[in-house]
PDB file of C-alpha atoms in Angstrom:
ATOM      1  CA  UNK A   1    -125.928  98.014 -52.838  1.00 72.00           C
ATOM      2  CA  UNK A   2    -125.159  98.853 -56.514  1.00 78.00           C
ATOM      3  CA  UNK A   3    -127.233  97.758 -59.276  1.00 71.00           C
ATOM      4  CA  UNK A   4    -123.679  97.001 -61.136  1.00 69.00           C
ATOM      5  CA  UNK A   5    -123.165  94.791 -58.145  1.00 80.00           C
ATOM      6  CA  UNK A   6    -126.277  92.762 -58.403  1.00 82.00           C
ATOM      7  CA  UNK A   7    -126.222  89.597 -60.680  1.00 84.00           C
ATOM      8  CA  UNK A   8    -127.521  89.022 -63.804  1.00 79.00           C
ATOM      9  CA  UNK A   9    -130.745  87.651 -62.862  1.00 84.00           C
ATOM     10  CA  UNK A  10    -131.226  89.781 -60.183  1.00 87.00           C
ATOM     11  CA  UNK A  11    -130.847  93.104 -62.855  1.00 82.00           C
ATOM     12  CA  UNK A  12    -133.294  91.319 -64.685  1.00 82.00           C
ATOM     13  CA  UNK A  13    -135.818  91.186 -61.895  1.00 86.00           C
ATOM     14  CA  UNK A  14    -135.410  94.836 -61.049  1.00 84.00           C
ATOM     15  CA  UNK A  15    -136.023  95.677 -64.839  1.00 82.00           C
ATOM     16  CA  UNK A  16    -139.239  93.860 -65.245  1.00 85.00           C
ATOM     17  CA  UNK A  17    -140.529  95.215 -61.761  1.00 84.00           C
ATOM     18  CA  UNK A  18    -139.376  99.135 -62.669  1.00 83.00           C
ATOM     19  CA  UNK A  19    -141.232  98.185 -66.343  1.00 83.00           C
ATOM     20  CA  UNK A  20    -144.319  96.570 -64.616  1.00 79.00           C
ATOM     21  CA  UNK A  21    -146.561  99.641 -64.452  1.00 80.00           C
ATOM     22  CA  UNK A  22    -144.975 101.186 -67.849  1.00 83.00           C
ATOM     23  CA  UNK A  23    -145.820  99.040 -70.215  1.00 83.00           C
ATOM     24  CA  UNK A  24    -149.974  99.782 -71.404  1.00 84.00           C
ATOM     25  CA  UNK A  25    -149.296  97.963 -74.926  1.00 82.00           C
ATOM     26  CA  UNK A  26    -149.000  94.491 -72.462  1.00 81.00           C
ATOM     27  CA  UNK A  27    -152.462  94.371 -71.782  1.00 87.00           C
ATOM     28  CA  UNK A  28    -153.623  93.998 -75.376  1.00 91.00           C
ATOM     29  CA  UNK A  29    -153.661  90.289 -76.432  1.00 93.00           C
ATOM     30  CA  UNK A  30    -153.877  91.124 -80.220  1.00 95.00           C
ATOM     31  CA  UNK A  31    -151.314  88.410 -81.944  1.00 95.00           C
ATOM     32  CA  UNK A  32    -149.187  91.546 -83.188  1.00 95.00           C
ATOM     33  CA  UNK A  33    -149.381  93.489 -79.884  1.00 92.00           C
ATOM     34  CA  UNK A  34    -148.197  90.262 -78.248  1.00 93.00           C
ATOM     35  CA  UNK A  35    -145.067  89.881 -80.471  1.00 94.00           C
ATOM     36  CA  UNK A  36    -144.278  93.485 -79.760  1.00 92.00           C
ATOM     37  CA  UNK A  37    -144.369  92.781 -75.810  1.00 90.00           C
ATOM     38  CA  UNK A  38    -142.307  90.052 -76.268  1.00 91.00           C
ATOM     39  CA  UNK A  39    -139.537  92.063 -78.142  1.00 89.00           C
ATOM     40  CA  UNK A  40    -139.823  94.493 -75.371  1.00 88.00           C
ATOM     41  CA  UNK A  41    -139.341  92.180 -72.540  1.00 90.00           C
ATOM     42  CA  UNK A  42    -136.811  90.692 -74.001  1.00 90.00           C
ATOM     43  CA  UNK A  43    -134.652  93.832 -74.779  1.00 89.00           C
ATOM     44  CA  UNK A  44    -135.648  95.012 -71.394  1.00 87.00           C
ATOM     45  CA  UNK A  45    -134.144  91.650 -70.168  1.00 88.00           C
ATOM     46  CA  UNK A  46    -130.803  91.764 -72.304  1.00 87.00           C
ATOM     47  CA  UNK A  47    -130.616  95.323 -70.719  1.00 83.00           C
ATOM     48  CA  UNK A  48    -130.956  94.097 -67.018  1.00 78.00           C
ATOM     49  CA  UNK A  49    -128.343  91.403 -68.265  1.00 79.00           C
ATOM     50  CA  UNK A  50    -125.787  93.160 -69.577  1.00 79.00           C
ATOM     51  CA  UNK A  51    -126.293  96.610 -67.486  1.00 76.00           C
ATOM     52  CA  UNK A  52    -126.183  98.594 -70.874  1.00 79.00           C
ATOM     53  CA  UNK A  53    -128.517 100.280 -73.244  1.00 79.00           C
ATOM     54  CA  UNK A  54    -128.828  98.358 -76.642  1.00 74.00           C
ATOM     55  CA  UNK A  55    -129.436 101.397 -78.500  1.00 78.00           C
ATOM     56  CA  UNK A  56    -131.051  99.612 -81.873  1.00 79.00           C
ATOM     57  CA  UNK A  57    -128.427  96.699 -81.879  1.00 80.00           C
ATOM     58  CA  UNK A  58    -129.892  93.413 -82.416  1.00 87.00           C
ATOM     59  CA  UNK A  59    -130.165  91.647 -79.063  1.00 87.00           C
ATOM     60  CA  UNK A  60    -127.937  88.204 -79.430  1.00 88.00           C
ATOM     61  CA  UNK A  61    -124.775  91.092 -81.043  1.00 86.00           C
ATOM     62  CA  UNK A  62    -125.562  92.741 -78.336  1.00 83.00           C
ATOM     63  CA  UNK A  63    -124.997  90.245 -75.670  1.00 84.00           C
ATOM     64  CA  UNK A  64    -122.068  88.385 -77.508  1.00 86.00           C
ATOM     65  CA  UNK A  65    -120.303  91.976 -77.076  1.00 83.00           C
ATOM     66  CA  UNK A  66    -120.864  92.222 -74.115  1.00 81.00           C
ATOM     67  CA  UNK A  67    -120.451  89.198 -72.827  1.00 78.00           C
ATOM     68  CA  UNK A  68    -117.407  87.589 -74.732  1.00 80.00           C
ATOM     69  CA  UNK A  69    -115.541  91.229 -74.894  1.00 69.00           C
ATOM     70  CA  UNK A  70    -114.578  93.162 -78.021  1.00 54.00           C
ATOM     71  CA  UNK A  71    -112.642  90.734 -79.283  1.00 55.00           C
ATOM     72  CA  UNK A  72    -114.531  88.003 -78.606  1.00 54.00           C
ATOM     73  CA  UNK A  73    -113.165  85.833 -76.379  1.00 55.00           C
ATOM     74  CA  UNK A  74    -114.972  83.229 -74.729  1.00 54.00           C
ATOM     75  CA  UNK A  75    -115.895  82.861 -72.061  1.00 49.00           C
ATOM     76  CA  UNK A  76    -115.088  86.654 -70.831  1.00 48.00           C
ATOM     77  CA  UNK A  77    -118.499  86.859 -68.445  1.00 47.00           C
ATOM     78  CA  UNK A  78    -117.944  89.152 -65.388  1.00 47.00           C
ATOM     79  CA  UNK A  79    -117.710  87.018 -62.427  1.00 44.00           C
ATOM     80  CA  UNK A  80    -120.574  86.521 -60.205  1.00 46.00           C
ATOM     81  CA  UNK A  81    -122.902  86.242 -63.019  1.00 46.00           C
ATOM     82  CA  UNK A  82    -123.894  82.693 -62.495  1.00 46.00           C
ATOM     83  CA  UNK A  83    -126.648  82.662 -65.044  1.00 47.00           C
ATOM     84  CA  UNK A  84    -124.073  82.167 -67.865  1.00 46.00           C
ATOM     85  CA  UNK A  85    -121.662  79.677 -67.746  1.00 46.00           C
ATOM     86  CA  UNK A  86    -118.064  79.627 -69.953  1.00 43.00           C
ATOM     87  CA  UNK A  87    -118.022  78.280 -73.014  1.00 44.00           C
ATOM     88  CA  UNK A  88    -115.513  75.511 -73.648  1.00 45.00           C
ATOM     89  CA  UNK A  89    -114.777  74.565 -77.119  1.00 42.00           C
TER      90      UNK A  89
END
């Protein structure tokens, strides 16, 4: 199996696992260290979710791109990806 096969979630599984033993800034429990792993878990996440690199890009733009398309449609999610659902408006 592919990882561009796997679902959402399930990319963002594999990404914290491969991250796991990575990551030595997660062990400090400073109030600023602790922001910082939060910003990195959740660009690592948007990563797994998306199955691209965000390269700098705030994570929400990044996500909207991806998910609703270039021109932003909505509700353009790659089927199988159950963790989102269509927007209706």
């Amino acid at each position: 199996m592919r990882v561009a096969d796997l679902r959402a979630v399930e990319r963002m599984q594999g990404t914290l696992i491969v991250a796991t033993g990575e990551d030595p800034g997660a062990f400090d429990l400073r109030p600023q260290a602790v922001m910082r792993s939060g910003v990195r878990i959740l660009r690592l996440l948007a990563c797994g979710a998306t199955s691209t690199a965000l390269d700098g890009a705030p994570i929400a733009l990044s996500l909207q791109q991806r998910w609703a398309g270039a021109t932003g449609e909505r509700g353009a999610v790659r089927r199988g990806d159950g963790a989102v659902r269509r927007s209706r408006a």
